[in-house]
DNA sequence: CCTTGAACTCAAGTTCACTTCAACTTGAAC
DNA sequence: GTTCAAGTTGAAGTGAACTTGAGTTCAAGG
C-alpha cells in the first residue's frame, strides 16, 4: 500500500475523465491528495482514481463539493471505501434521489391537475405558489427542494 | 383592460413573492412590463401578477430566463395565457419533467444495483462512468440531462 | 413643511464549480 | 544535448440569476 507506480496528471485526467484543471481544483479543495515528483509535478496514487469516481458519482447525485468533502472525510485516511462505507453512502444517496424524484412528481401531478384549467392562480395553483403547497406551511414538503432548483453550465 | 388601479412595486413584490430586485431584473430582461408614475416609479398592471406566477412556475420546471422569455413571447402582447396557450405549455413542461424524472430513476436504479458491490469501477459503474451509461454512445440517454446537473444558491 | 418608508438607478458583488490564460519549468525520448 | 509535450503557478474569467450598496428621489400622512 504505498507501492510504486504513481500516475502523472495526464494519466489521471484521461482515466478519470476529469480535466486536469478540475483535478487541481479538487486537490486545492482537499478532496484528493497528490505526491510530488522531484521537479514539483503531481504524482497520484492509484486510489485517487477511485476517489475521483466517487466524486463524479456524488456530484451526479447532486452533492456539493463541500458535502463530498464531508462524506470523504468520514473515510479514515485516504482509504478506498469499504463495502460498509459504500452501503452507508449508497443509502444516503438513495434517499436523496427519492426526494428529488418525489419533488418532481409532485410538480408533475400538480401540472396534470392544472392542464386546461388556465388558472395559475397565485393563491391555489401548485405551480405558482411561491412557498409551499396545499397549505402545508413551514418546512413541509416544498414543491422543489433547494437541491433541485437550477442547474449551471459545467463541462461539455 | 387598461382599467385603473395599477399596483406599486411593494404590492407586486409582496403578492408575487419575488424580491423587488428580481422584479426589476425581469423587467430589464423583458419578461414583464411596467408603466411609470409621474415621478418615475413603476406601476404594474394586475396581469403582471399572472406573468410572475408563470415565471415562477416555469422556473420551477427548470426553464432558463431565456426560455421563459421565448415562451412568453409566443403569447401575443402582454395577454394572459388562454386555455389553449396553457395546455400547449403544460405539455411542454410535462415532457420536461418526465425527462428529469426518468433521468433520476436511471440514476437510482443504477445505485440500487450497485449497493453493496463497493465497485465504483471506472469502466462499468453507472455512477462513475463519466460520459454515457451501458454502452449507449453519442446522444443516447445520459445519466443526468444537463438541465439537472447542479443547483445554484438563489433566494431563501 | 417635514418626515419616513418605499422606490429609484447603476455598478458591482455573490455563488458554484470549474476553465482559461500567460508565463514558465520538467522530464522522457531521441 | 536538444526538443517539445506535459506539467506548473496564480490570477482572472465564466454563466446564470439575482442581490447588495450607495446615493438620491418620491409620495403619503401629519
Tab-separated table of C-alpha atoms (C1' of nucleotides) in Angstrom:
chain	number	residue	atom	x	y	z
A	1	UNK	CA	0.000	0.000	0.000
A	2	UNK	CA	2.464	2.627	-0.900
A	3	UNK	CA	3.529	0.655	-3.844
A	4	UNK	CA	5.422	2.072	-6.750
A	5	UNK	CA	3.852	3.338	-9.907
A	6	UNK	CA	2.413	6.722	-9.202
A	7	UNK	CA	0.433	8.234	-12.032
A	8	UNK	CA	1.087	11.622	-13.629
A	9	UNK	CA	-1.544	14.240	-14.256
A	10	UNK	CA	-2.351	13.332	-17.831
A	11	UNK	CA	-2.922	9.719	-16.968
A	12	UNK	CA	-5.279	10.522	-14.133
A	13	UNK	CA	-7.097	13.028	-16.230
A	14	UNK	CA	-7.531	10.658	-19.121
A	15	UNK	CA	-8.610	7.757	-16.986
A	16	UNK	CA	-10.979	9.653	-14.745
A	17	UNK	CA	-12.448	11.804	-17.450
A	18	UNK	CA	-11.865	14.961	-15.429
A	19	UNK	CA	-9.989	17.887	-16.904
A	20	UNK	CA	-6.599	18.497	-15.353
A	21	UNK	CA	-7.855	21.816	-14.099
A	22	UNK	CA	-10.694	20.109	-12.267
A	23	UNK	CA	-8.295	17.688	-10.667
A	24	UNK	CA	-6.073	20.519	-9.474
A	25	UNK	CA	-9.184	22.204	-8.171
A	26	UNK	CA	-10.202	19.126	-6.222
A	27	UNK	CA	-6.752	18.904	-4.744
A	28	UNK	CA	-6.890	22.543	-3.721
A	29	UNK	CA	-10.277	21.879	-2.141
A	30	UNK	CA	-8.880	18.984	-0.197
A	31	UNK	CA	-10.858	16.229	-1.875
A	32	UNK	CA	-7.804	14.382	-3.080
A	33	UNK	CA	-4.090	14.344	-2.375
A	34	UNK	CA	-1.015	14.172	-4.523
A	35	UNK	CA	2.654	13.430	-4.082
A	36	UNK	CA	5.191	15.481	-5.969
A	37	UNK	CA	7.992	14.494	-8.300
A	38	UNK	CA	11.490	15.941	-7.843
A	39	UNK	CA	10.555	18.858	-10.054
A	40	UNK	CA	7.225	19.574	-8.459
A	41	UNK	CA	4.875	17.688	-10.719
A	42	UNK	CA	1.948	15.822	-9.219
A	43	UNK	CA	2.141	12.064	-8.853
A	44	UNK	CA	-1.081	10.372	-7.882
A	45	UNK	CA	-1.649	7.112	-6.141
A	46	UNK	CA	-3.920	4.728	-7.925
A	47	UNK	CA	-6.535	5.054	-5.209
A	48	UNK	CA	-7.098	8.613	-6.346
A	49	UNK	CA	-8.878	7.183	-9.359
A	50	UNK	CA	-11.434	5.669	-7.051
A	51	UNK	CA	-11.819	8.873	-5.159
A	52	UNK	CA	-12.439	10.655	-8.411
A	53	UNK	CA	-15.014	8.085	-9.436
A	54	UNK	CA	-16.612	8.687	-6.094
A	55	UNK	CA	-16.561	12.416	-6.676
A	56	UNK	CA	-18.207	12.090	-10.026
A	57	UNK	CA	-20.895	9.828	-8.662
A	58	UNK	CA	-21.600	12.108	-5.734
A	59	UNK	CA	-21.714	15.094	-7.981
A	60	UNK	CA	-24.198	13.342	-10.276
A	61	UNK	CA	-26.408	12.745	-7.289
A	62	UNK	CA	-26.291	16.445	-6.636
A	63	UNK	CA	-23.919	16.783	-3.722
A	64	UNK	CA	-21.885	19.953	-3.461
A	65	UNK	CA	-18.126	19.925	-3.200
A	66	UNK	CA	-18.457	20.661	0.469
A	67	UNK	CA	-20.784	17.749	1.056
A	68	UNK	CA	-18.489	15.484	-0.903
A	69	UNK	CA	-15.589	16.635	1.212
A	70	UNK	CA	-17.566	15.773	4.338
A	71	UNK	CA	-18.523	12.392	3.020
A	72	UNK	CA	-14.953	11.635	2.025
A	73	UNK	CA	-13.778	12.985	5.339
A	74	UNK	CA	-15.643	10.257	7.123
A	75	UNK	CA	-13.480	7.679	5.440
A	76	UNK	CA	-10.346	7.418	7.603
A	77	UNK	CA	-7.184	8.467	5.867
A	78	UNK	CA	-7.300	8.262	2.131
A	79	UNK	CA	-8.554	4.763	2.202
A	80	UNK	CA	-10.704	3.366	-0.521
A	81	UNK	CA	-14.297	2.954	0.628
A	82	UNK	CA	-15.056	-0.451	2.082
A	83	UNK	CA	-18.226	-2.322	1.333
A	84	UNK	CA	-19.760	-0.978	4.530
A	85	UNK	CA	-18.801	2.597	3.723
A	86	UNK	CA	-20.267	2.250	0.306
A	87	UNK	CA	-23.517	0.811	1.599
A	88	UNK	CA	-23.993	3.629	4.052
A	89	UNK	CA	-23.263	6.176	1.393
A	90	UNK	CA	-25.486	4.482	-1.144
A	91	UNK	CA	-28.402	4.617	1.204
A	92	UNK	CA	-27.734	8.278	1.786
A	93	UNK	CA	-27.727	8.967	-1.930
A	94	UNK	CA	-30.738	6.786	-2.497
A	95	UNK	CA	-32.758	8.862	-0.086
A	96	UNK	CA	-31.574	11.970	-1.798
A	97	UNK	CA	-32.673	10.699	-5.163
A	98	UNK	CA	-36.003	9.604	-3.767
A	99	UNK	CA	-36.607	13.115	-2.526
A	100	UNK	CA	-35.716	14.614	-5.840
A	101	UNK	CA	-37.929	12.199	-7.722
A	102	UNK	CA	-40.816	12.779	-5.348
A	103	UNK	CA	-40.451	16.522	-5.723
A	104	UNK	CA	-40.597	16.284	-9.480
A	105	UNK	CA	-43.593	14.021	-9.286
A	106	UNK	CA	-45.419	16.445	-7.036
A	107	UNK	CA	-44.718	19.094	-9.572
A	108	UNK	CA	-45.896	16.899	-12.391
A	109	UNK	CA	-49.106	15.826	-10.756
A	110	UNK	CA	-49.815	19.420	-9.971
A	111	UNK	CA	-49.264	20.130	-13.621
A	112	UNK	CA	-51.574	17.345	-14.744
A	113	UNK	CA	-54.280	18.605	-12.453
A	114	UNK	CA	-53.751	22.039	-13.889
A	115	UNK	CA	-53.775	21.211	-17.565
A	116	UNK	CA	-56.521	23.092	-19.201
A	117	UNK	CA	-57.566	24.983	-16.145
A	118	UNK	CA	-55.644	28.013	-17.249
A	119	UNK	CA	-55.604	29.160	-13.723
A	120	UNK	CA	-52.091	29.872	-12.496
A	121	UNK	CA	-53.830	31.317	-9.505
A	122	UNK	CA	-51.484	32.936	-7.098
A	123	UNK	CA	-53.443	31.548	-4.220
A	124	UNK	CA	-54.090	27.964	-5.171
A	125	UNK	CA	-52.033	26.855	-8.142
A	126	UNK	CA	-49.301	24.489	-7.043
A	127	UNK	CA	-47.000	25.770	-9.729
A	128	UNK	CA	-47.061	29.368	-8.962
A	129	UNK	CA	-47.454	29.219	-5.259
A	130	UNK	CA	-44.189	30.662	-4.119
A	131	UNK	CA	-43.625	28.975	-0.803
A	132	UNK	CA	-45.418	25.810	-0.026
A	133	UNK	CA	-48.107	23.645	-1.491
A	134	UNK	CA	-51.606	22.876	-0.355
A	135	UNK	CA	-51.458	24.721	2.891
A	136	UNK	CA	-48.562	22.802	4.388
A	137	UNK	CA	-46.690	25.652	5.948
A	138	UNK	CA	-43.208	25.938	7.358
A	139	UNK	CA	-40.735	23.288	6.355
A	140	UNK	CA	-43.264	20.866	4.951
A	141	UNK	CA	-42.864	19.279	1.560
A	142	UNK	CA	-41.820	22.027	-0.743
A	143	UNK	CA	-42.606	21.780	-4.409
A	144	UNK	CA	-38.974	21.578	-5.252
A	145	UNK	CA	-36.176	21.089	-2.753
A	146	UNK	CA	-33.450	23.672	-2.913
A	147	UNK	CA	-31.173	20.978	-4.263
A	148	UNK	CA	-33.169	20.866	-7.444
A	149	UNK	CA	-33.839	24.431	-8.295
A	150	UNK	CA	-31.408	25.245	-11.034
A	151	UNK	CA	-28.502	23.856	-12.989
A	152	UNK	CA	-25.311	25.536	-14.038
A	153	UNK	CA	-23.280	25.290	-17.227
A	154	UNK	CA	-20.448	22.946	-16.234
A	155	UNK	CA	-18.315	20.920	-18.612
A	156	UNK	CA	-19.297	19.534	-22.029
B	1	UNK	CA	-58.391	46.000	-19.777
B	2	UNK	CA	-56.430	49.066	-19.103
B	3	UNK	CA	-58.503	49.760	-16.098
B	4	UNK	CA	-57.384	51.854	-13.226
B	5	UNK	CA	-55.630	50.597	-10.163
B	6	UNK	CA	-52.068	49.969	-11.069
B	7	UNK	CA	-50.001	48.335	-8.369
B	8	UNK	CA	-46.750	49.716	-6.945
B	9	UNK	CA	-43.564	47.743	-6.512
B	10	UNK	CA	-44.086	46.707	-2.911
B	11	UNK	CA	-47.503	45.335	-3.596
B	12	UNK	CA	-46.336	43.277	-6.538
B	13	UNK	CA	-43.360	42.040	-4.626
B	14	UNK	CA	-45.418	41.011	-1.632
B	15	UNK	CA	-48.118	39.349	-3.651
B	16	UNK	CA	-45.860	37.530	-6.055
B	17	UNK	CA	-43.287	36.523	-3.506
B	18	UNK	CA	-40.433	37.846	-5.655
B	19	UNK	CA	-37.937	40.323	-4.275
B	20	UNK	CA	-38.187	43.778	-5.767
B	21	UNK	CA	-34.736	43.330	-7.218
B	22	UNK	CA	-35.875	40.208	-9.018
B	23	UNK	CA	-38.855	42.011	-10.453
B	24	UNK	CA	-36.689	44.846	-11.706
B	25	UNK	CA	-34.403	42.229	-13.181
B	26	UNK	CA	-37.261	40.562	-15.011
B	27	UNK	CA	-38.345	43.877	-16.384
B	28	UNK	CA	-34.821	44.593	-17.565
B	29	UNK	CA	-34.788	41.188	-19.203
B	30	UNK	CA	-38.028	41.911	-20.966
B	31	UNK	CA	-40.166	39.323	-19.219
B	32	UNK	CA	-42.605	41.849	-17.849
B	33	UNK	CA	-43.526	45.475	-18.447
B	34	UNK	CA	-44.310	48.393	-16.208
B	35	UNK	CA	-45.856	51.806	-16.509
B	36	UNK	CA	-44.319	54.723	-14.655
B	37	UNK	CA	-45.781	57.169	-12.197
B	38	UNK	CA	-45.191	60.895	-12.649
B	39	UNK	CA	-42.063	60.600	-10.540
B	40	UNK	CA	-40.675	57.566	-12.320
B	41	UNK	CA	-41.842	54.793	-10.050
B	42	UNK	CA	-43.095	51.545	-11.519
B	43	UNK	CA	-46.816	50.905	-11.671
B	44	UNK	CA	-47.778	47.405	-12.666
B	45	UNK	CA	-50.931	46.150	-14.236
B	46	UNK	CA	-52.639	43.362	-12.410
B	47	UNK	CA	-51.876	40.923	-15.215
B	48	UNK	CA	-48.230	41.178	-14.283
B	49	UNK	CA	-49.022	39.075	-11.244
B	50	UNK	CA	-50.044	36.293	-13.570
B	51	UNK	CA	-46.948	36.684	-15.624
B	52	UNK	CA	-44.891	36.440	-12.479
B	53	UNK	CA	-46.782	33.338	-11.410
B	54	UNK	CA	-45.981	31.956	-14.805
B	55	UNK	CA	-42.348	32.844	-14.399
B	56	UNK	CA	-42.115	31.126	-11.079
B	57	UNK	CA	-43.787	28.023	-12.400
B	58	UNK	CA	-41.546	27.882	-15.435
B	59	UNK	CA	-38.504	28.417	-13.328
B	60	UNK	CA	-39.541	25.581	-11.026
B	61	UNK	CA	-39.768	23.337	-14.033
B	62	UNK	CA	-36.217	24.288	-14.851
B	63	UNK	CA	-36.567	26.709	-17.734
B	64	UNK	CA	-33.971	29.405	-18.106
B	65	UNK	CA	-34.866	33.067	-18.281
B	66	UNK	CA	-34.274	32.958	-21.986
B	67	UNK	CA	-36.611	30.041	-22.472
B	68	UNK	CA	-39.225	31.736	-20.366
B	69	UNK	CA	-38.880	34.860	-22.451
B	70	UNK	CA	-39.426	32.788	-25.577
B	71	UNK	CA	-42.441	31.071	-24.136
B	72	UNK	CA	-43.933	34.352	-23.015
B	73	UNK	CA	-43.043	35.859	-26.343
B	74	UNK	CA	-45.349	33.442	-28.064
B	75	UNK	CA	-48.274	34.928	-26.232
B	76	UNK	CA	-49.324	37.931	-28.293
B	77	UNK	CA	-48.999	41.220	-26.489
B	78	UNK	CA	-48.979	41.001	-22.767
B	79	UNK	CA	-52.091	38.954	-22.748
B	80	UNK	CA	-52.839	36.484	-20.051
B	81	UNK	CA	-52.441	32.916	-21.320
B	82	UNK	CA	-55.614	31.402	-22.706
B	83	UNK	CA	-56.651	27.879	-22.011
B	84	UNK	CA	-55.082	26.760	-25.273
B	85	UNK	CA	-51.802	28.516	-24.512
B	86	UNK	CA	-51.706	26.938	-21.147
B	87	UNK	CA	-52.374	23.458	-22.493
B	88	UNK	CA	-49.593	23.734	-25.022
B	89	UNK	CA	-47.229	24.996	-22.395
B	90	UNK	CA	-48.269	22.378	-19.879
B	91	UNK	CA	-47.491	19.618	-22.295
B	92	UNK	CA	-44.095	21.148	-22.932
B	93	UNK	CA	-43.344	21.265	-19.230
B	94	UNK	CA	-44.733	17.809	-18.668
B	95	UNK	CA	-42.290	16.322	-21.121
B	96	UNK	CA	-39.526	18.177	-19.453
B	97	UNK	CA	-40.461	16.820	-16.064
B	98	UNK	CA	-40.791	13.312	-17.454
B	99	UNK	CA	-37.268	13.503	-18.732
B	100	UNK	CA	-35.955	14.727	-15.434
B	101	UNK	CA	-37.784	12.043	-13.515
B	102	UNK	CA	-36.595	9.338	-15.866
B	103	UNK	CA	-33.033	10.536	-15.514
B	104	UNK	CA	-33.190	10.395	-11.755
B	105	UNK	CA	-34.729	6.954	-11.888
B	106	UNK	CA	-31.973	5.675	-14.130
B	107	UNK	CA	-29.515	7.004	-11.624
B	108	UNK	CA	-31.367	5.423	-8.762
B	109	UNK	CA	-31.711	2.008	-10.315
B	110	UNK	CA	-28.026	2.129	-11.086
B	111	UNK	CA	-27.468	2.892	-7.446
B	112	UNK	CA	-29.667	0.042	-6.251
B	113	UNK	CA	-27.809	-2.356	-8.479
B	114	UNK	CA	-24.591	-1.043	-7.039
B	115	UNK	CA	-25.465	-1.177	-3.363
B	116	UNK	CA	-23.057	-3.407	-1.642
B	117	UNK	CA	-20.919	-4.066	-4.628
B	118	UNK	CA	-18.410	-1.492	-3.499
B	119	UNK	CA	-17.190	-1.264	-7.001
B	120	UNK	CA	-17.295	2.287	-8.325
B	121	UNK	CA	-15.441	0.821	-11.226
B	122	UNK	CA	-14.346	3.414	-13.678
B	123	UNK	CA	-15.172	1.089	-16.511
B	124	UNK	CA	-18.557	-0.305	-15.609
B	125	UNK	CA	-20.181	1.543	-12.726
B	126	UNK	CA	-23.061	3.628	-13.958
B	127	UNK	CA	-22.400	6.200	-11.292
B	128	UNK	CA	-18.853	6.926	-12.003
B	129	UNK	CA	-18.850	6.431	-15.709
B	130	UNK	CA	-18.134	9.891	-16.946
B	131	UNK	CA	-19.894	10.002	-20.276
B	132	UNK	CA	-22.618	7.605	-21.023
B	133	UNK	CA	-24.193	4.566	-19.498
B	134	UNK	CA	-24.307	0.961	-20.566
B	135	UNK	CA	-22.643	1.433	-23.859
B	136	UNK	CA	-25.218	3.793	-25.328
B	137	UNK	CA	-22.911	6.205	-27.009
B	138	UNK	CA	-23.474	9.581	-28.551
B	139	UNK	CA	-26.578	11.434	-27.628
B	140	UNK	CA	-28.356	8.470	-26.108
B	141	UNK	CA	-29.939	8.639	-22.707
B	142	UNK	CA	-27.449	10.304	-20.466
B	143	UNK	CA	-27.404	9.531	-16.772
B	144	UNK	CA	-28.421	13.050	-15.985
B	145	UNK	CA	-29.537	15.610	-18.523
B	146	UNK	CA	-27.598	18.836	-18.470
B	147	UNK	CA	-30.689	20.502	-17.130
B	148	UNK	CA	-30.367	18.611	-13.909
B	149	UNK	CA	-26.741	18.726	-13.080
B	150	UNK	CA	-26.474	21.362	-10.406
B	151	UNK	CA	-28.468	23.912	-8.485
B	152	UNK	CA	-27.427	27.398	-7.598
B	153	UNK	CA	-27.893	29.415	-4.422
B	154	UNK	CA	-30.794	31.687	-5.332
B	155	UNK	CA	-33.117	33.178	-2.799
B	156	UNK	CA	-34.238	31.643	0.515
C	1	DC	C1'	-43.249	71.824	5.513
C	2	DC	C1'	-41.261	67.727	7.384
C	3	DT	C1'	-40.590	63.181	7.996
C	4	DT	C1'	-40.481	58.483	6.759
C	5	DG	C1'	-40.629	54.498	4.184
C	6	DA	C1'	-40.881	52.955	-0.344
C	7	DA	C1'	-38.781	53.264	-4.629
C	8	DC	C1'	-35.302	54.717	-7.941
C	9	DT	C1'	-30.569	53.893	-10.748
C	10	DC	C1'	-26.308	51.952	-11.820
C	11	DA	C1'	-22.437	49.430	-10.873
C	12	DA	C1'	-20.527	45.899	-8.587
C	13	DG	C1'	-20.774	41.685	-5.885
C	14	DT	C1'	-22.295	36.728	-4.975
C	15	DT	C1'	-22.240	31.610	-5.645
C	16	DC	C1'	-20.508	27.340	-7.505
C	17	DA	C1'	-17.569	24.575	-9.902
C	18	DC	C1'	-14.677	24.981	-12.716
C	19	DT	C1'	-11.880	26.867	-17.105
C	20	DT	C1'	-8.700	29.863	-19.308
C	21	DC	C1'	-4.583	32.433	-19.658
C	22	DA	C1'	0.185	33.828	-19.524
C	23	DA	C1'	4.483	32.796	-18.486
C	24	DC	C1'	7.340	29.477	-17.162
C	25	DT	C1'	9.609	24.568	-15.927
C	26	DT	C1'	10.017	19.325	-16.250
C	27	DG	C1'	11.172	15.177	-17.944
C	28	DA	C1'	11.191	11.458	-21.301
C	29	DA	C1'	12.719	10.459	-25.861
C	30	DC	C1'	15.784	10.788	-29.495
D	1	DG	C1'	22.086	17.983	-25.836
D	2	DT	C1'	18.024	19.311	-27.923
D	3	DT	C1'	13.296	19.136	-28.291
D	4	DC	C1'	8.646	19.554	-27.005
D	5	DA	C1'	4.580	17.576	-24.987
D	6	DA	C1'	3.149	17.692	-20.499
D	7	DG	C1'	3.140	19.964	-16.288
D	8	DT	C1'	3.436	24.040	-13.056
D	9	DT	C1'	1.526	28.521	-10.790
D	10	DG	C1'	-1.583	32.313	-9.563
D	11	DA	C1'	-4.853	35.232	-11.127
D	12	DA	C1'	-8.665	36.141	-13.662
D	13	DG	C1'	-12.776	34.769	-16.245
D	14	DT	C1'	-17.375	32.199	-16.927
D	15	DG	C1'	-22.555	31.932	-16.616
D	16	DA	C1'	-26.995	32.192	-14.548
D	17	DA	C1'	-29.946	34.655	-11.826
D	18	DC	C1'	-30.155	37.572	-8.938
D	19	DT	C1'	-28.626	40.622	-4.623
D	20	DT	C1'	-26.284	44.391	-2.452
D	21	DG	C1'	-24.819	49.026	-1.809
D	22	DA	C1'	-24.504	53.873	-2.316
D	23	DG	C1'	-26.568	57.750	-3.045
D	24	DT	C1'	-30.888	60.014	-4.433
D	25	DT	C1'	-35.941	60.875	-5.052
D	26	DC	C1'	-40.995	60.022	-4.405
D	27	DA	C1'	-45.396	60.083	-2.162
D	28	DA	C1'	-48.444	59.964	1.596
D	29	DG	C1'	-49.515	61.348	6.444
D	30	DG	C1'	-49.492	64.658	9.953
